[in-house]
Amino acid sequence: MSNSPDPTRPQAAEKTARDWVKVLAQYREPDHRRSAFELAVTVVPFLLLWALAWWSLSVSYWLTLAISILIAAFLLRLFTIQHDCGHGSFFRNRHVSDWVGRIIGVLTLTPYDVWRRTHSIHHSTHGNLGKRGMGDIHTMTVSEYRALGRWDRLMYRIYRHPVTLFGFGPGYLFFLQNRIPYGLMNQARYWISAMGTNAVILAAIGVIWYFGGLMPLLLIFVPATLIAATAGMWLFYVQHQFETTQWEQEEDWQLHDAALHGSSHYVLPPVLQWISANIGIHHVHHLYSRIPFYRLTEVLRDHAELAEGNRMTIRESLANARLHLWDEDSKRLLSFAQARPLYS
């Protein structure tokens, strides 16, 4: 990941994170026509591709699976729109944003109100070592890992292994964990959100089964959901799991510093940036989450110093899958091999 300063550019450190919040406030207002357009160019192709994939079942199952990959791309984009709805940044009217989010939540298998609450907690606590566990990928410090017994160390290693996080994790999260208000089990409103979403999902599956049988579910619904979920899990991972991310004990933690310096700028090819709705510009999003996704590129265009902060290419991001332990002394996320001399 490239973090060395470019002497030809002003650096983000010249402004504090709080200074940037004031600057970014001017980008927070959504354009209703633009929001409606972005929703339309995502939903319409998603539905048309579903219809095309269904038709292709009579031609070739391999063709159906290929179309399912395209469906997954638009499903991922729908999730990012749902994400903006949860932040109240997609439409000015909160009720409109919430109901658009709830409807999309059926397609993404994500109870909207549950997710909105857990994601809000993630935004308000990310980087705080004293408040881990809600909406985060669990990350231990070297000293915490050192204090574990052999069995607990093995369990953490299994949890952090890429096969678990990106192989089993996405399916478990979206097909199973999302079916209950995980982390919010004692509040009725979140049970209503989860059970209401489940009921509509079951009804939709019943309709698909009635008219098409099992194959549309096995060759369209399941693979498209899994591919989108895996891509989403990877994006969420690289947004905060990189060598120079930021974690602090609660007494030293600052919300805006953690947002700006603990979130990455994932530089993607234009087509992937469009599919992911600019979610890779995550340091700006975390610092000011009310900015609509389609205005994040305006921020980078107007403020080159932010465009240079925490940059990460796809090639650079692959190395982050081996980083697992936060070292509070060096302020680096380390691999188990790098950390071994510290905990052996």
CSV table of C-alpha atoms in Angstrom, one decimal:
chain,number,residue,atom,x,y,z
A,1,MET,CA,0.0,0.0,0.0
A,2,SER,CA,1.4,3.4,-1.0
A,3,ASN,CA,1.7,5.8,1.9
A,4,SER,CA,4.8,7.8,1.1
A,5,PRO,CA,4.2,11.5,0.6
A,6,ASP,CA,4.4,13.0,-2.8
A,7,PRO,CA,6.5,16.2,-2.5
A,8,THR,CA,4.6,17.8,-5.4
A,9,ARG,CA,1.2,17.5,-3.6
A,10,PRO,CA,-0.1,19.1,-0.4
A,11,GLN,CA,-0.7,16.3,2.1
A,12,ALA,CA,-3.9,15.5,4.0
A,13,ALA,CA,-1.9,15.9,7.2
A,14,GLU,CA,-1.9,19.7,6.6
A,15,LYS,CA,-5.5,19.7,7.7
A,16,THR,CA,-6.7,17.8,10.7
A,17,ALA,CA,-9.5,15.3,10.4
A,18,ARG,CA,-11.9,17.8,12.0
A,19,ASP,CA,-10.9,20.4,9.4
A,20,TRP,CA,-11.8,18.0,6.7
A,21,VAL,CA,-15.2,17.5,8.2
A,22,LYS,CA,-16.0,21.2,7.7
A,23,VAL,CA,-14.7,21.0,4.1
A,24,LEU,CA,-16.7,17.9,3.2
A,25,ALA,CA,-20.0,19.3,4.5
A,26,GLN,CA,-20.5,21.1,1.2
A,27,TYR,CA,-20.9,17.8,-0.6
A,28,ARG,CA,-23.6,16.3,1.6
A,29,GLU,CA,-26.7,17.2,-0.3
A,30,PRO,CA,-28.0,14.6,-2.7
A,31,ASP,CA,-29.5,15.3,-6.1
A,32,HIS,CA,-32.9,13.6,-6.2
A,33,ARG,CA,-32.8,13.2,-10.0
A,34,ARG,CA,-29.3,11.8,-9.9
A,35,SER,CA,-30.3,9.4,-7.1
A,36,ALA,CA,-33.4,8.2,-9.0
A,37,PHE,CA,-31.2,7.7,-12.1
A,38,GLU,CA,-28.6,5.7,-10.2
A,39,LEU,CA,-31.3,3.5,-8.8
A,40,ALA,CA,-32.9,3.0,-12.2
A,41,VAL,CA,-29.7,2.0,-14.0
A,42,THR,CA,-29.1,-0.6,-11.3
A,43,VAL,CA,-32.6,-2.1,-10.7
A,44,VAL,CA,-33.6,-2.3,-14.4
A,45,PRO,CA,-30.5,-4.2,-15.6
A,46,PHE,CA,-30.7,-6.4,-12.5
A,47,LEU,CA,-34.3,-7.4,-13.3
A,48,LEU,CA,-33.6,-7.8,-17.1
A,49,LEU,CA,-30.6,-10.0,-16.4
A,50,TRP,CA,-32.7,-12.2,-14.0
A,51,ALA,CA,-35.3,-12.6,-16.8
A,52,LEU,CA,-32.5,-13.4,-19.3
A,53,ALA,CA,-30.9,-15.9,-17.0
A,54,TRP,CA,-34.3,-17.6,-16.4
A,55,TRP,CA,-34.8,-17.9,-20.2
A,56,SER,CA,-31.3,-19.2,-20.6
A,57,LEU,CA,-32.1,-22.2,-18.4
A,58,SER,CA,-33.7,-23.8,-21.5
A,59,VAL,CA,-30.5,-23.2,-23.5
A,60,SER,CA,-27.5,-23.9,-21.3
A,61,TYR,CA,-26.9,-24.1,-17.6
A,62,TRP,CA,-23.4,-22.7,-18.2
A,63,LEU,CA,-24.9,-19.7,-19.9
A,64,THR,CA,-27.2,-19.2,-16.9
A,65,LEU,CA,-24.2,-19.3,-14.5
A,66,ALA,CA,-22.4,-16.8,-16.7
A,67,ILE,CA,-25.4,-14.4,-16.6
A,68,SER,CA,-25.5,-14.9,-12.8
A,69,ILE,CA,-22.1,-13.3,-12.5
A,70,LEU,CA,-23.5,-10.2,-14.1
A,71,ILE,CA,-26.5,-10.3,-11.8
A,72,ALA,CA,-24.1,-10.4,-8.9
A,73,ALA,CA,-22.4,-7.2,-10.0
A,74,PHE,CA,-25.7,-5.3,-10.0
A,75,LEU,CA,-26.7,-7.0,-6.7
A,76,LEU,CA,-23.5,-5.6,-5.2
A,77,ARG,CA,-24.4,-2.2,-6.5
A,78,LEU,CA,-27.8,-2.5,-5.0
A,79,PHE,CA,-26.2,-3.2,-1.7
A,80,THR,CA,-24.1,-0.1,-1.9
A,81,ILE,CA,-27.3,2.0,-2.7
A,82,GLN,CA,-28.9,0.4,0.3
A,83,HIS,CA,-25.8,1.4,2.3
A,84,ASP,CA,-26.3,5.0,1.2
A,85,CYS,CA,-30.0,4.8,2.2
A,86,GLY,CA,-28.9,3.7,5.6
A,87,HIS,CA,-26.8,6.8,6.0
A,88,GLY,CA,-29.6,9.0,4.9
A,89,SER,CA,-27.5,10.2,2.0
A,90,PHE,CA,-29.4,8.9,-1.0
A,91,PHE,CA,-32.6,11.0,-0.7
A,92,ARG,CA,-33.2,14.0,1.5
A,93,ASN,CA,-36.5,12.5,2.7
A,94,ARG,CA,-35.5,9.9,5.4
A,95,HIS,CA,-38.7,7.9,4.9
A,96,VAL,CA,-38.1,7.5,1.2
A,97,SER,CA,-34.5,6.4,1.9
A,98,ASP,CA,-35.6,4.0,4.5
A,99,TRP,CA,-38.3,2.3,2.4
A,100,VAL,CA,-36.0,2.1,-0.7
A,101,GLY,CA,-33.4,0.5,1.7
A,102,ARG,CA,-36.0,-2.0,3.1
A,103,ILE,CA,-37.1,-3.1,-0.4
A,104,ILE,CA,-33.5,-3.5,-1.6
A,105,GLY,CA,-32.8,-5.4,1.7
A,106,VAL,CA,-35.1,-8.2,0.4
A,107,LEU,CA,-32.9,-8.6,-2.7
A,108,THR,CA,-29.7,-8.5,-0.7
A,109,LEU,CA,-31.0,-10.7,2.1
A,110,THR,CA,-30.2,-8.0,4.6
A,111,PRO,CA,-32.8,-6.8,7.1
A,112,TYR,CA,-32.4,-3.0,6.6
A,113,ASP,CA,-33.2,-1.7,10.0
A,114,VAL,CA,-30.9,-4.2,11.7
A,115,TRP,CA,-28.1,-3.5,9.3
A,116,ARG,CA,-28.5,0.3,9.6
A,117,ARG,CA,-28.2,0.1,13.3
A,118,THR,CA,-25.1,-2.2,13.4
A,119,HIS,CA,-23.5,-0.2,10.6
A,120,SER,CA,-24.0,3.0,12.5
A,121,ILE,CA,-22.3,1.4,15.5
A,122,HIS,CA,-19.4,0.4,13.2
A,123,HIS,CA,-19.0,4.0,12.1
A,124,SER,CA,-19.1,5.4,15.6
A,125,THR,CA,-16.6,2.9,17.1
A,126,HIS,CA,-14.3,1.8,14.3
A,127,GLY,CA,-10.6,1.9,15.4
A,128,ASN,CA,-11.6,1.9,19.1
A,129,LEU,CA,-10.0,-1.1,20.7
A,130,GLY,CA,-12.4,-0.9,23.7
A,131,LYS,CA,-15.5,-1.2,21.5
A,132,ARG,CA,-14.8,-3.9,19.0
A,133,GLY,CA,-17.4,-6.6,18.1
A,134,MET,CA,-20.3,-4.9,16.3
A,135,GLY,CA,-20.1,-4.6,12.5
A,136,ASP,CA,-16.4,-5.3,12.4
A,137,ILE,CA,-14.1,-8.1,11.3
A,138,HIS,CA,-12.7,-9.2,14.7
A,139,THR,CA,-9.1,-8.1,15.1
A,140,MET,CA,-7.0,-8.9,18.1
A,141,THR,CA,-3.9,-7.1,19.4
A,142,VAL,CA,-0.6,-8.9,19.7
A,143,SER,CA,-0.7,-8.8,23.5
A,144,GLU,CA,-4.3,-10.2,23.5
A,145,TYR,CA,-3.2,-13.1,21.2
A,146,ARG,CA,-0.1,-13.7,23.4
A,147,ALA,CA,-2.4,-14.2,26.4
A,148,LEU,CA,-4.5,-16.9,24.7
A,149,GLY,CA,-4.2,-20.6,25.2
A,150,ARG,CA,-3.3,-22.9,22.3
A,151,TRP,CA,-7.0,-23.7,21.5
A,152,ASP,CA,-8.1,-20.1,21.4
A,153,ARG,CA,-5.2,-19.2,19.2
A,154,LEU,CA,-6.2,-21.9,16.8
A,155,MET,CA,-9.8,-20.7,16.8
A,156,TYR,CA,-8.6,-17.1,16.0
A,157,ARG,CA,-6.3,-18.4,13.2
A,158,ILE,CA,-9.2,-20.4,11.7
A,159,TYR,CA,-11.5,-17.3,11.9
A,160,ARG,CA,-8.9,-15.0,10.2
A,161,HIS,CA,-8.0,-17.5,7.5
A,162,PRO,CA,-9.1,-16.4,4.0
A,163,VAL,CA,-11.0,-19.6,3.4
A,164,THR,CA,-13.1,-18.8,6.4
A,165,LEU,CA,-13.5,-15.1,5.8
A,166,PHE,CA,-14.1,-15.2,2.0
A,167,GLY,CA,-15.1,-18.8,1.5
A,168,PHE,CA,-17.5,-19.8,4.3
A,169,GLY,CA,-18.1,-16.3,5.7
A,170,PRO,CA,-20.2,-14.7,3.0
A,171,GLY,CA,-22.7,-17.5,2.7
A,172,TYR,CA,-23.0,-17.8,6.5
A,173,LEU,CA,-23.5,-14.1,6.9
A,174,PHE,CA,-26.1,-13.5,4.3
A,175,PHE,CA,-28.0,-16.8,4.3
A,176,LEU,CA,-27.9,-17.6,8.0
A,177,GLN,CA,-26.8,-14.8,10.3
A,178,ASN,CA,-28.9,-12.1,8.6
A,179,ARG,CA,-32.0,-14.1,9.4
A,180,ILE,CA,-32.0,-12.9,13.0
A,181,PRO,CA,-31.2,-9.5,14.5
A,182,TYR,CA,-27.7,-10.6,15.5
A,183,GLY,CA,-26.3,-8.3,18.2
A,184,LEU,CA,-29.7,-6.6,18.7
A,185,MET,CA,-31.7,-9.6,20.0
A,186,ASN,CA,-33.4,-7.9,22.9
A,187,GLN,CA,-35.2,-5.2,20.8
A,188,ALA,CA,-38.5,-5.9,19.2
A,189,ARG,CA,-38.1,-3.4,16.3
A,190,TYR,CA,-35.1,-5.3,15.0
A,191,TRP,CA,-36.9,-8.6,15.2
A,192,ILE,CA,-39.7,-7.1,13.2
A,193,SER,CA,-37.2,-5.9,10.6
A,194,ALA,CA,-35.5,-9.4,10.4
A,195,MET,CA,-38.7,-11.4,10.4
A,196,GLY,CA,-40.5,-9.1,8.0
A,197,THR,CA,-37.6,-9.3,5.5
A,198,ASN,CA,-37.5,-13.1,6.0
A,199,ALA,CA,-41.2,-13.3,5.2
A,200,VAL,CA,-40.9,-11.4,1.9
A,201,ILE,CA,-37.8,-13.4,0.9
A,202,LEU,CA,-39.6,-16.7,1.6
A,203,ALA,CA,-42.6,-15.4,-0.5
A,204,ALA,CA,-40.3,-14.5,-3.4
A,205,ILE,CA,-38.5,-17.9,-3.2
A,206,GLY,CA,-41.9,-19.5,-3.2
A,207,VAL,CA,-43.0,-17.7,-6.4
A,208,ILE,CA,-39.7,-18.6,-8.1
A,209,TRP,CA,-40.1,-22.2,-7.1
A,210,TYR,CA,-43.8,-22.3,-8.2
A,211,PHE,CA,-43.1,-20.9,-11.7
A,212,GLY,CA,-39.6,-22.3,-12.3
A,213,GLY,CA,-38.9,-25.1,-10.0
A,214,LEU,CA,-35.5,-25.6,-8.3
A,215,MET,CA,-33.1,-24.7,-11.1
A,216,PRO,CA,-33.7,-20.9,-11.0
A,217,LEU,CA,-32.8,-21.0,-7.3
A,218,LEU,CA,-29.7,-23.2,-7.7
A,219,LEU,CA,-28.3,-21.5,-10.9
A,220,ILE,CA,-29.4,-17.9,-10.5
A,221,PHE,CA,-30.4,-16.9,-7.0
A,222,VAL,CA,-27.7,-18.8,-5.0
A,223,PRO,CA,-24.7,-18.2,-7.1
A,224,ALA,CA,-25.5,-14.5,-7.7
A,225,THR,CA,-26.0,-14.0,-4.0
A,226,LEU,CA,-22.8,-15.8,-3.1
A,227,ILE,CA,-20.7,-14.0,-5.6
A,228,ALA,CA,-22.0,-10.6,-4.6
A,229,ALA,CA,-21.6,-11.4,-0.9
A,230,THR,CA,-18.0,-12.6,-1.4
A,231,ALA,CA,-17.1,-9.4,-3.3
A,232,GLY,CA,-18.8,-7.3,-0.7
A,233,MET,CA,-16.9,-9.1,2.1
A,234,TRP,CA,-13.6,-8.5,0.4
A,235,LEU,CA,-14.4,-4.8,-0.1
A,236,PHE,CA,-15.4,-4.5,3.6
A,237,TYR,CA,-12.2,-6.2,4.6
A,238,VAL,CA,-9.8,-4.1,2.6
A,239,GLN,CA,-11.5,-0.9,3.7
A,240,HIS,CA,-10.1,-1.2,7.2
A,241,GLN,CA,-7.7,-4.2,7.3
A,242,PHE,CA,-4.4,-2.8,6.0
A,243,GLU,CA,-0.9,-2.4,7.4
A,244,THR,CA,-1.1,1.3,8.4
A,245,THR,CA,-4.8,1.4,9.5
A,246,GLN,CA,-5.5,2.9,12.9
A,247,TRP,CA,-6.5,1.4,16.2
A,248,GLU,CA,-6.3,3.1,19.6
A,249,GLN,CA,-7.3,2.4,23.1
A,250,GLU,CA,-10.4,4.2,24.1
A,251,GLU,CA,-8.7,7.0,26.0
A,252,ASP,CA,-6.6,7.9,22.9
A,253,TRP,CA,-9.2,7.2,20.3
A,254,GLN,CA,-10.6,10.1,18.2
A,255,LEU,CA,-13.6,9.5,15.9
A,256,HIS,CA,-12.5,11.7,13.0
A,257,ASP,CA,-8.9,10.6,13.1
A,258,ALA,CA,-10.0,6.9,13.1
A,259,ALA,CA,-12.3,7.6,10.1
A,260,LEU,CA,-9.7,9.4,8.0
A,261,HIS,CA,-6.6,7.4,8.8
A,262,GLY,CA,-8.2,4.0,9.6
A,263,SER,CA,-10.0,3.7,6.2
A,264,SER,CA,-8.5,3.0,2.9
A,265,HIS,CA,-8.8,4.5,-0.6
A,266,TYR,CA,-9.2,1.5,-2.8
A,267,VAL,CA,-8.3,2.4,-6.3
A,268,LEU,CA,-10.3,0.3,-8.7
A,269,PRO,CA,-10.7,0.2,-12.5
A,270,PRO,CA,-13.6,2.4,-13.7
A,271,VAL,CA,-16.0,-0.5,-14.3
A,272,LEU,CA,-15.4,-1.9,-10.8
A,273,GLN,CA,-15.6,1.5,-9.2
A,274,TRP,CA,-19.1,1.9,-10.9
A,275,ILE,CA,-20.2,-1.5,-9.8
A,276,SER,CA,-19.1,-0.9,-6.2
A,277,ALA,CA,-20.6,2.7,-6.3
A,278,ASN,CA,-17.4,4.4,-5.2
A,279,ILE,CA,-17.3,2.5,-1.9
A,280,GLY,CA,-13.5,2.3,-2.3
A,281,ILE,CA,-13.3,6.0,-1.5
A,282,HIS,CA,-13.8,4.8,2.0
A,283,HIS,CA,-11.7,7.3,4.0
A,284,VAL,CA,-13.9,10.1,2.7
A,285,HIS,CA,-17.1,8.2,3.3
A,286,HIS,CA,-16.1,7.3,6.9
A,287,LEU,CA,-15.2,10.9,7.6
A,288,TYR,CA,-18.5,12.2,6.3
A,289,SER,CA,-21.0,9.5,5.7
A,290,ARG,CA,-23.8,11.8,4.5
A,291,ILE,CA,-22.1,12.4,1.2
A,292,PRO,CA,-23.9,10.5,-1.6
A,293,PHE,CA,-21.7,7.9,-3.3
A,294,TYR,CA,-21.9,9.7,-6.6
A,295,ARG,CA,-20.4,12.8,-5.1
A,296,LEU,CA,-17.4,11.1,-3.6
A,297,THR,CA,-15.5,11.5,-6.9
A,298,GLU,CA,-16.2,15.2,-6.7
A,299,VAL,CA,-14.3,15.3,-3.4
A,300,LEU,CA,-11.3,13.7,-4.9
A,301,ARG,CA,-11.4,15.9,-7.9
A,302,ASP,CA,-11.5,19.0,-5.8
A,303,HIS,CA,-9.0,17.9,-3.1
A,304,ALA,CA,-6.1,16.1,-4.6
A,305,GLU,CA,-4.5,15.6,-1.1
A,306,LEU,CA,-7.4,13.3,-0.2
A,307,ALA,CA,-7.0,11.4,-3.4
A,308,GLU,CA,-3.5,10.5,-2.3
A,309,GLY,CA,-4.4,9.4,1.3
A,310,ASN,CA,-4.3,5.7,2.1
A,311,ARG,CA,-4.2,4.7,-1.6
A,312,MET,CA,-4.4,1.0,-2.3
A,313,THR,CA,-4.4,-0.8,-5.6
A,314,ILE,CA,-5.9,-4.2,-6.2
A,315,ARG,CA,-2.5,-5.8,-6.4
A,316,GLU,CA,-1.4,-4.2,-3.1
A,317,SER,CA,-4.7,-5.2,-1.4
A,318,LEU,CA,-4.0,-8.9,-1.9
A,319,ALA,CA,-1.2,-8.8,0.7
A,320,ASN,CA,-3.7,-7.6,3.3
A,321,ALA,CA,-5.3,-11.0,3.5
A,322,ARG,CA,-2.3,-12.2,5.5
A,323,LEU,CA,-2.5,-9.4,8.1
A,324,HIS,CA,-4.2,-10.5,11.4
A,325,LEU,CA,-2.8,-8.9,14.5
A,326,TRP,CA,-2.6,-5.2,15.6
A,327,ASP,CA,0.7,-4.3,17.2
A,328,GLU,CA,0.1,-1.3,19.5
A,329,ASP,CA,3.8,-0.5,19.7
A,330,SER,CA,4.6,-0.2,16.0
A,331,LYS,CA,1.1,0.9,15.1
A,332,ARG,CA,1.0,-1.7,12.3
A,333,LEU,CA,-1.3,-4.6,11.4
A,334,LEU,CA,1.0,-7.7,11.2
A,335,SER,CA,0.9,-11.2,9.9
A,336,PHE,CA,1.2,-14.1,12.3
A,337,ALA,CA,4.7,-14.6,11.0
A,338,GLN,CA,5.7,-11.0,11.6
A,339,ALA,CA,4.2,-11.0,15.1
A,340,ARG,CA,5.7,-14.4,16.2
A,341,PRO,CA,8.8,-12.8,17.7
A,342,LEU,CA,6.5,-10.6,19.8
A,343,TYR,CA,4.3,-13.3,21.2
A,344,SER,CA,6.6,-16.4,21.3
